[in-house]
Every structure is written in C-alpha cells, then in structure tokens.
C-alpha cells in the first residue's frame, strides 16, 4: 500500500505537570500544534505578553515548569505493516506515551524522531501524551554530569541541543520554551518507504548533473524512478540515480541572473510499477566553490558561483521570533523580501538559533538569496563526552540531508566564535585540558559534510583563519569578526583594517518609535526608564550608544533626540564600514552585518526591528550595498572617488566632483569624462587637490555624481560643522492609496528622515537619510492610513535631520 500521512493537529490540551513557581492554573488549557507553552498560555490569557514592559521577568516561571501535552484521537486500522509517529520538532526533553505505554524519549529540538507505534494503536479512541521536562531542570543535571565549560551567556545551552538564544542573548530575552514546534504526524506504510534522498546537484560543462542517493527502508526487489527537467531514470533500489540535464538554465544570486528551479521527483515503485512512496523538491543548477587560496595578502575567502567571484553584501539572521511557530511562511517571505530590497545577497543563519524550516530556504531559493548555514554552536565550550556527540551527529546528519537540495545554501560553517573564544577569552585556563568542541569543528562536522554533501564547502568557524596555527580573527586570513568597533572604539576605526571577509560587525540602535512605544509604556519614557532599560540586553549597551556619539554627534538632551541620534549613528557607522571595505574590493570580498532582524522589540544591531519595521539602518544598507556604489575614500594623503560595480555589464560615464559650500555655492568643480568600472570590478580616480582640499572645512562638502549615483564627503564630523538651521518647503499630494511628499530644501538638510510611524504606527516611507542642498527637492512616497498635511510632516519629531541635533 502507498505511504499515507496524517497530521495530528486538532484537539491538544496543555497541563502544568510540575508547577515550579507557577500561579494557580486551570487543569487543562487548550493547546495549538505546532506551538509552545508560552503561546498557549498567552492565547488562554494566563500570562502577560513577555515582549511588553517588564513582563519577561514575570513569566520566568513558565520555563521552569514541566508541561504535559495530550491528545485524544481516533484511529482505524488500515492494514499497513508499519505505523510510525514522526516528531520533527519536539522542544526539547520529552517523553512520549501512547495509550499508557512509553514510546520513547527525545533530547534534541533540532532533529526528527520516528517511533514505531503499530503495536500500541487501538481501533477507536487513542491517547497520546507528551511530557516535557524543563530545560532548566535537565540543565541542572547536565551541569552536575559535565565539569564546567565556559559559556558567554547564563544557562546550560552548551550542554544540550536546544536553541541557545532561548536562554537569553545580548539582544534577546530569556524565554525558555517547551512544546511541539513542528507538526507531529502518523505515517502508515507497508513493505518499504523512502527514508531520505540526497541529491548532489552539480554542473559538468554546460550540462547539469543530479546524483540522487536514495535510502529506502525495506524494499527488497523494488525499483526507484527519478525525473527532472524531462529526464527520467529508473533503477533498482540501492543504485544511485544519475541524471544528466542538457544545458539547464543556471540559478544565480539575485542581481547576477535569474533563479530557475526544476522539480526533482523520486518515486518508489512496486513490481507492478505503482508508486508506493514519493519525494519531491525544487532544485537549481549552479556551480559553487569557496576560494581560500594563499596570496600575497594572506588567505582569500571568496564565494565563486558559476565561475563568478561574488562580492557578498550580507546580513546575519537570527530566529525571527522567540516562539518559533509564529514565524509563518508568509513572514519568512516578507523578511527575505526586505533583505533583498536592501540589496542583501546573503543571509548567514547564525549558530545560536535553529536550522530554519523549509519555508525559509524555499523563499531564499526563489529570491536568489544565498544562505550561509552555521551548525548550532555559539559563544561557548561544548563537551565532547557523554550523550552529546551522538546527538550532535544525528542532528547534523538530519539537517545536512534535509537542506542539501536547496541551491541557495552555499556554505556549512562549524560554529560561531568558539575557536576565537578558546584563543582569546580565557577558556584555556578554565578548561584545564577538557574538551570544548574542537573535535566537532575539525573532525566530525567536516567528515559528515564530505560524506553527505560533498558539493558544498565547509568552514570550521566564524571567525576562522583556516588553520589553528594562525589566530582565528586575523583579518588577513579567512573570515573575521570586527567587534572592537562598537564595544571599545568608535566607528571611524572600521577604516583601520581591510578584512578578507567580515562575517560579523555591527552597531546598535533602538527600534522604531512605533515599536518602542507599543512595547514599552513607561511614563515618562527615557533611555533609562525601566521598560526601555529592560529592552536593552547588551552589557553597558546604553553607555556604548552614547560613547559612540563622541566625536560625531552631540550628546542628546531629550528622548526624541536620543532616539534619532542613536539611530542615525547606527546607520552612519555601518555605511562607513561597508563603503570602506567595498572600496577595497578584491582584497575584501564580503561583509555580513550583524544583523538583519530581531526576535522581539529591543534595542539591538538589527536593521528590521522586532515588529518588522525598517530602521534607518535598513535604508543605509540599501545604499551601501547598492550594486553601483560611488564613494569618496582617502588613500594616503589624497581623496579618491571609487566606482564599485557588482553588475554583469560594465559601468562607465562621466564623473563630476564638486566642492560646495553649505549654502549651495559651487567653489570648485572637476569632471572626468570617462570612468569605466568593468563588470564585477572597481575603478578609482584621485580627486585634484584644488577640488579635494577645503578652504573652510566647517562649511564645505564634496559631492560626486556618476549617472544616478551620488557620493558625499564631509571634511569634519557633525560636531565640527557649521550646519545651518533646517528650513524646507513641503507639499503633500495624494497618489492612489499613498501620499507623495515633496521636500524642497531652503537650507542644507543633512540626513533628512521623515519618521511617519510617529503619525501612525503602520505608516512607512520609501526613503530616509537624504541630504539636500538649498534648492534641491526630493519626493518621498508615504504609505499612511490617515490624512497627512505639511504641518504634520514638517515638525519634529516627524521631520528630523542632523542640523537639528547639532544646533
């Protein structure tokens, strides 16, 4: 009989099985599957929203209790030889009981478990119970089992296979979850089923090749059939299905080409040719390698796709919600669309989170969004004894096989910052020779990738230099993280080095005002009022925000100025670093900002805040990551204009550089009539001294233009500029369902933003951080559900520019 599936979705209840510090609760609570204890308690109005105010603290007891999920369901015997209970996502320590008999136990939220329940099911009514032990409780037992291992964050995440950021991070709350976070199902089958398919998808010359390794449980004497792009191959079970597709259309990262996908279907056939089980995925044909060759500057770190060196304009990705089932396919698609619109071409799935659901990778495939996938190790030492190695191997096998069909996935990375931690964070003295995870990163994981997914590169860590003989965060080798900037020094120090590839760097700012005011209700609201303070998880984060303004912007005198100044500083910091590194294209081949998204409303490094709203940083990234980047950068004693071209056609045209007084007077001008940046290349010109050197650095700037690209350069920081009083004319007009807001500058307006979420929380604007000289105009498209007028849009705190802060 063909394999059949039944998802057990409806009718679950939740009970507190061990009320460790819990208030009085009903005997049973309606539960949703997939879901978590927290979301079920929220739906039943038994806890306050932990994202609001200080509620995170008041719901801490939830993670310290044991919880029981129970389902009554009907089952009719269909005569199948096998019936399996399939649990792809149980969080985390669970005992499964069916009709009073223990089916099995789990200890890993990141892998699939299958249990044979044929002999336990009854015709008619059945009872399925899943008892979840608190991860805190199990963590206490594991801490007693393992000798101390360093961990940058409180909690036992490094002793178990659970999403590490559940226990809190410097941007995330401590909300220790439990529950059924992926749908549970019953699978019925006889004789045989497809256990897994591993498609190695490669290019050989102009042709695509698929080598499908199919594992079949049972199935002696049966056959397999695979088809893709009209090519069909049929072979006995146990053989590798090898299909050659003549000249397929290639899958490219967005901006370099299209993303054609082909459906690969593998069928399991009985002797009569009937399909008894089937597997299908969409695949893409592209070549891939990671160039880590030695050169005269150190060790390269360059992604080469379809024989093309791709400059990575990336962002780190964290779980988009603390409660994972709330991240729907639609939400994934929205967030990835936001990344693409910001000219981001790679998302790094960070190792303190999860292997994302299929919907994430499918959306990346469709969008041409490259994916760097960490294995789940972050900022801690991990024991290599006890049950942990077997769990880690099972988890890695599961997810390598699950994710390898997706063409967007281009790198497996061993860990986040753990090798760096062993070198620099005092671990060696604490460990006293005990294991800390190196065997996973240098032996187990690369061995599994080579066995299961040989078409993709593996890298041992982020950061990592490629050798334990070279410091892991040496910017001349491999990938590096830049965190002294922000933690210790100002953003001008991004210019101190040119990493071969920077896989983490970032600068903090609060969320949008609408998000902040929806999640914090302090009266009055200040940077240090209780709710705002609680939504700042970084050590000395608020102090660093203010210290980071030093030398750039004045210290803010009120909450509105603090909010704008810190958001502006975040945007400027990241744009400064990215433009510096991109001007060294060839030496540097990628930047992955920390971070794209947030999991809750918080002051953090994100470009898109926890309620999905774009911060000014998002607009700065869109500009800094633009495929045609024009930027003015110092080289030695001279200023140069750089044209950085990430398009597949050359970029050429006249470049004009003007030195302009803030009142709009052109003081000097120079045009080079034919600057040409070849495809995927860079071109540079030294700016003549009579243009590049100011008479009054407090009142002058450079403006470079090439076609529609504009670069601006100031000779001083804002605190040392004579910025005029901001004056502008504003005209508002309807355009369908949107508003067109025309701002005409009557004075220099530096980094103008219209914070329309101050008018309505759902309002948005298409552009921010716009600089206008006197007489220049810009039309802003605003989406807003209420009537807009010039008075509303022209006053602080909606109308903001740097002039207001300095004056």
CSV table of N, CA and C in Angstrom, one decimal, residues 94 112 156 210 213 276 299 344 362 393 429 488 490 603 633 677 746 754:
chain,number,residue,atom,x,y,z
A,94,UNK,N,11.6,15.4,26.1
A,94,UNK,CA,10.2,14.9,26.1
A,94,UNK,C,10.2,13.4,26.2
A,112,UNK,N,14.7,15.1,13.8
A,112,UNK,CA,13.5,14.3,13.7
A,112,UNK,C,13.6,13.0,14.4
A,156,UNK,N,22.3,26.6,30.5
A,156,UNK,CA,23.0,25.4,30.1
A,156,UNK,C,22.9,25.1,28.6
A,210,UNK,N,22.5,15.4,-11.7
A,210,UNK,CA,21.9,15.1,-10.4
A,210,UNK,C,22.3,13.7,-10.1
A,213,UNK,N,21.2,10.0,-4.2
A,213,UNK,CA,21.4,8.8,-3.3
A,213,UNK,C,20.1,8.6,-2.5
A,276,UNK,N,4.6,3.7,-4.5
A,276,UNK,CA,4.3,3.4,-3.1
A,276,UNK,C,4.8,4.5,-2.2
A,299,UNK,N,45.1,35.0,3.2
A,299,UNK,CA,44.3,33.8,2.7
A,299,UNK,C,42.9,34.4,2.2
A,344,UNK,N,20.8,43.1,0.0
A,344,UNK,CA,21.5,42.0,0.6
A,344,UNK,C,21.4,40.8,-0.3
A,362,UNK,N,13.1,27.7,0.9
A,362,UNK,CA,12.4,27.9,-0.3
A,362,UNK,C,12.3,29.3,-0.7
A,393,UNK,N,25.8,14.3,16.1
A,393,UNK,CA,26.0,13.6,14.8
A,393,UNK,C,24.6,13.4,14.2
A,429,UNK,N,42.5,28.4,30.5
A,429,UNK,CA,42.8,28.3,31.9
A,429,UNK,C,41.6,27.6,32.6
A,488,UNK,N,34.5,48.9,22.0
A,488,UNK,CA,35.6,49.6,22.6
A,488,UNK,C,35.9,50.9,21.9
A,490,UNK,N,35.2,53.9,18.5
A,490,UNK,CA,34.2,54.5,17.6
A,490,UNK,C,34.3,53.9,16.2
A,603,UNK,N,16.3,47.2,21.8
A,603,UNK,CA,17.4,48.0,21.3
A,603,UNK,C,18.5,47.0,20.8
A,633,UNK,N,36.8,58.1,-0.8
A,633,UNK,CA,37.6,57.5,0.3
A,633,UNK,C,39.0,58.0,0.2
A,677,UNK,N,34.2,51.2,-14.8
A,677,UNK,CA,34.4,50.1,-13.9
A,677,UNK,C,33.9,48.8,-14.6
A,746,UNK,N,15.5,74.7,1.7
A,746,UNK,CA,15.8,76.1,1.7
A,746,UNK,C,17.1,76.3,2.4
A,754,UNK,N,11.9,61.3,7.5
A,754,UNK,CA,10.5,61.5,7.9
A,754,UNK,C,10.1,60.3,8.6
